XYZ file of C-alpha atoms in Angstrom:
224
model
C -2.577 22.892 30.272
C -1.757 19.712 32.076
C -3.209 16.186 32.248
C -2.270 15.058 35.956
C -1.578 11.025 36.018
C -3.879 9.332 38.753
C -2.392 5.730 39.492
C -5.391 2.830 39.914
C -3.576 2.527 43.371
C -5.479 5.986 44.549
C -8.680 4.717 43.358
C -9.139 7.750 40.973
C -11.120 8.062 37.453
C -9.664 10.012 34.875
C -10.239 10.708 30.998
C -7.074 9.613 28.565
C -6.752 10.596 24.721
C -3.970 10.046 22.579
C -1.774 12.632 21.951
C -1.375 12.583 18.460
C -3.828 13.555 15.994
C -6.248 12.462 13.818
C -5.624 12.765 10.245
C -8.675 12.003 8.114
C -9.982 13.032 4.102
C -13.295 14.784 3.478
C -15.895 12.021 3.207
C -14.201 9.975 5.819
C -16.397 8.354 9.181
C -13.864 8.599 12.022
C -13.556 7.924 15.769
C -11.976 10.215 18.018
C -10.947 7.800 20.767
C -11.106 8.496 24.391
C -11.393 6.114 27.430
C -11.389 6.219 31.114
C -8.950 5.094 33.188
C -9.067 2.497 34.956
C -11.831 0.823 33.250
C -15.120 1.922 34.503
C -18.947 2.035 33.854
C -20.006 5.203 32.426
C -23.176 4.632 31.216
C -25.029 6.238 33.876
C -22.943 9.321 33.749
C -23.166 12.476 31.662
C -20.407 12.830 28.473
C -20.172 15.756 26.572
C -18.172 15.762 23.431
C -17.672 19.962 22.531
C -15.241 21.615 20.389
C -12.818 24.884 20.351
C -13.337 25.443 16.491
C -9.178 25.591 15.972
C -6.162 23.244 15.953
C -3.784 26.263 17.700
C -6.369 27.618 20.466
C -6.537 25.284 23.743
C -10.117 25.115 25.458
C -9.523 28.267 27.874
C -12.448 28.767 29.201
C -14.673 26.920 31.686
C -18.168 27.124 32.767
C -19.158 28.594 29.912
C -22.150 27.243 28.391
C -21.316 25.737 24.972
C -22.767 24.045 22.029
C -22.116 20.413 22.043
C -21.045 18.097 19.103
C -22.565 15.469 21.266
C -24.521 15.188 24.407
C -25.131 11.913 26.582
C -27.771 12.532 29.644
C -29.490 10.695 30.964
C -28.573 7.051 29.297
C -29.761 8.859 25.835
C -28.377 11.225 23.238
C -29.807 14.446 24.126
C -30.147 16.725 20.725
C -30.592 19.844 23.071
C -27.552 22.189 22.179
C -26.255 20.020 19.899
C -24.370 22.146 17.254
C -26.438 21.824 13.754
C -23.743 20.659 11.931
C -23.443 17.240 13.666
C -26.633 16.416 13.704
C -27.422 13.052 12.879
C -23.445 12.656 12.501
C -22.036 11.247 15.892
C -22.727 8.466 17.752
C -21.176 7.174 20.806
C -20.213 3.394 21.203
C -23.155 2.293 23.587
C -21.823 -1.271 23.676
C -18.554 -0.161 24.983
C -19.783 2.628 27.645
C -19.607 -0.234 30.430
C -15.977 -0.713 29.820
C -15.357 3.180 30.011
C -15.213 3.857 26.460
C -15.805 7.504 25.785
C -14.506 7.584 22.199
C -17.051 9.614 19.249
C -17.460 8.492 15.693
C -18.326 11.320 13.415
C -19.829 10.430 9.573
C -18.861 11.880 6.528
C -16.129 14.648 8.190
C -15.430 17.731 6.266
C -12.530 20.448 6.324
C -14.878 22.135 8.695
C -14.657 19.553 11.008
C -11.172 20.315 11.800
C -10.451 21.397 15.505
C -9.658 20.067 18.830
C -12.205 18.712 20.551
C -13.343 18.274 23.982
C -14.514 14.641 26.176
C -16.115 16.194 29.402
C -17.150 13.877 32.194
C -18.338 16.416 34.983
C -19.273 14.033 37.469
C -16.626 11.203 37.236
C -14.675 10.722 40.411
C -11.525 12.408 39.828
C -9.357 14.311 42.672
C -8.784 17.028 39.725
C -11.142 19.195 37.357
C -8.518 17.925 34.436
C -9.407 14.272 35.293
C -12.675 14.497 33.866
C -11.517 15.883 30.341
C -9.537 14.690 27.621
C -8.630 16.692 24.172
C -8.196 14.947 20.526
C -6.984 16.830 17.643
C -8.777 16.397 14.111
C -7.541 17.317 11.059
C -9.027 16.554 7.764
C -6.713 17.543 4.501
C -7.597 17.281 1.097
C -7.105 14.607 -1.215
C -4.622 16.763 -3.270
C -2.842 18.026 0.433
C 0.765 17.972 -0.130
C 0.916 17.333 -4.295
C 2.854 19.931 -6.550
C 1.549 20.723 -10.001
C 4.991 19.557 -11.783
C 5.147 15.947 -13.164
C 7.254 13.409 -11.507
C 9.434 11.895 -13.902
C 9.156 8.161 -14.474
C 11.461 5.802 -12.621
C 12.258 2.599 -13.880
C 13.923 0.177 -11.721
C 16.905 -1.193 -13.113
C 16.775 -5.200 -13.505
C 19.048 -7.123 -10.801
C 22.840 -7.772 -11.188
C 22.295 -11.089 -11.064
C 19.596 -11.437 -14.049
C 21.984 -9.110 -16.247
C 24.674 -12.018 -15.972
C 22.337 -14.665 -16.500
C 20.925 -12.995 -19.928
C 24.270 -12.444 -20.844
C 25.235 -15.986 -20.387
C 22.191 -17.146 -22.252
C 23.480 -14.654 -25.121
C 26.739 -16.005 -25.217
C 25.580 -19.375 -24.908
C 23.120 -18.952 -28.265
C 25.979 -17.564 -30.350
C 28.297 -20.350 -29.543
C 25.303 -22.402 -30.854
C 24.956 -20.593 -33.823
C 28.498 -20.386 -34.526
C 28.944 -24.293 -34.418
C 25.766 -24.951 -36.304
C 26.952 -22.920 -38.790
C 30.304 -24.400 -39.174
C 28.619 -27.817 -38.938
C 26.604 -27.187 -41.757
C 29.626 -25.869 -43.746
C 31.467 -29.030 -42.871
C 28.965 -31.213 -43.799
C 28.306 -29.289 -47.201
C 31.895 -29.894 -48.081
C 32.038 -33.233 -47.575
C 28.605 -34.070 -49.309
C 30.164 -31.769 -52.553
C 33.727 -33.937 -52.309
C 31.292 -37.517 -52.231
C 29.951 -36.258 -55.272
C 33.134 -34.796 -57.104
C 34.565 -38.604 -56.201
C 31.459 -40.432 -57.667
C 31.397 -38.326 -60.680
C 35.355 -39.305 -61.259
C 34.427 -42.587 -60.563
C 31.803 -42.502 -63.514
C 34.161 -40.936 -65.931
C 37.128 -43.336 -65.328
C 34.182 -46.295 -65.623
C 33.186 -44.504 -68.892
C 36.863 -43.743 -70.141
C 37.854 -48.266 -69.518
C 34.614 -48.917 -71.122
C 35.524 -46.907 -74.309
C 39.221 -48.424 -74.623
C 37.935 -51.987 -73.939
C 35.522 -51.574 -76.824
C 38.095 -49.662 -79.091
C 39.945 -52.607 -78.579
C 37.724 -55.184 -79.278
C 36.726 -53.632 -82.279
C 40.029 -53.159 -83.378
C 40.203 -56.981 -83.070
C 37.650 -57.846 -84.781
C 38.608 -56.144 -87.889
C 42.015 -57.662 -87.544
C 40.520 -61.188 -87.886
């Protein structure tokens, strides 16, 4: 089918959904939005909210009494009809019924919930039948939807360019430390070992005078 476009200009209602479906998990509350156009007061006005049961089957047939996800009559929910599976499930936003908001939130949706579904104003002031209806698409998947039984391997991100060099650097940098503490150390070890190699020569050439200046006294004294 086709949704005709009535401009505000012409002074006609008409009931707009989005296009693209609803994706939602079992367990999920969700809100199958749907609005009037331009903005108008619906609260006095019937709204029923049915359903065709499948994503690939459009809603054919007309006149036909249905069950109803959710009936509005009245100014009150209406459980007459109402399909047993959503009851005590969908609510319409009251608050926003003044401002022409049509849209349905449904609790706790299951796969069975899946379907198009139908917004039905049948008195709304529309110059065509498919003003006063409006189709969203549902679709609830499972949590595993989509997963394959085979592992994904693990992916590690490798670490920037630009940290690589500075690790690198910082490597380099510690080994030219360690290379010059080492030598230092080495350096300084020598010299400390050739102070005392010069003290202890110093000692023994102390020792060795001291010896021939009292071998010569003595030899002195005997002489006298």
């Amino acid at each position: 089918w086709k949704h005709f476009d009535l401009t505000e200009s012409e002074g006609q209602y008409r009931v707009s959904s989005s296009s693209q479906p609803i994706t939602a998990s079992p367990g999920d509350d969700v809100i199958l939005r749907c609005h009037v156009k331009p903005e108008y007061n619906v609260r006095a006005l019937t709204i029923e909210w049915s359903r065709s049961g499948t994503l690939d089957r459009p809603w054919e047939v007309e006149g036909e009494e249905e069950d109803y996800v959710h009936l509005y009559r009245n100014q009150k929910d209406n459980e007459d009809g109402k399909i047993r599976a959503y009851i005590n499930r969908t609510d319409l936003l009251k608050d926003s019924l003044r401002h022409g908001n049509v849209s349905l939130k449904i609790k706790n949706v299951t796969v069975d919930d899946q379907g198009t579904y139908r917004c039905f104003i049948p008195k709304l002031s529309s110059r065509v039948w498919r003003g006063r209806e409006a189709f969203v698409t549902l679709k609830v998947l499972e949590p595993n939807f989509g997963r394959t039984t085979e592992s994904s391997p693990v992916l590690t991100t490798p670490e920037p360019i630009d940290q690589i060099n500075v690790q690198s650097d910082r490597h380099r940098h510690f080994l030219w430390i360690s290379v010059v503490t080492v030598c230092f150390i080495a350096i300084l070890g020598g010299v400390v070992l050739t102070l005392l190699k010069l003290k202890c020569g110093e000692q023994n050439v102390k020792q060795t005078e001291k010896k021939s200046v009292d071998a010569l006294l003595q030899r002195k004294a005997l002489s006298v």
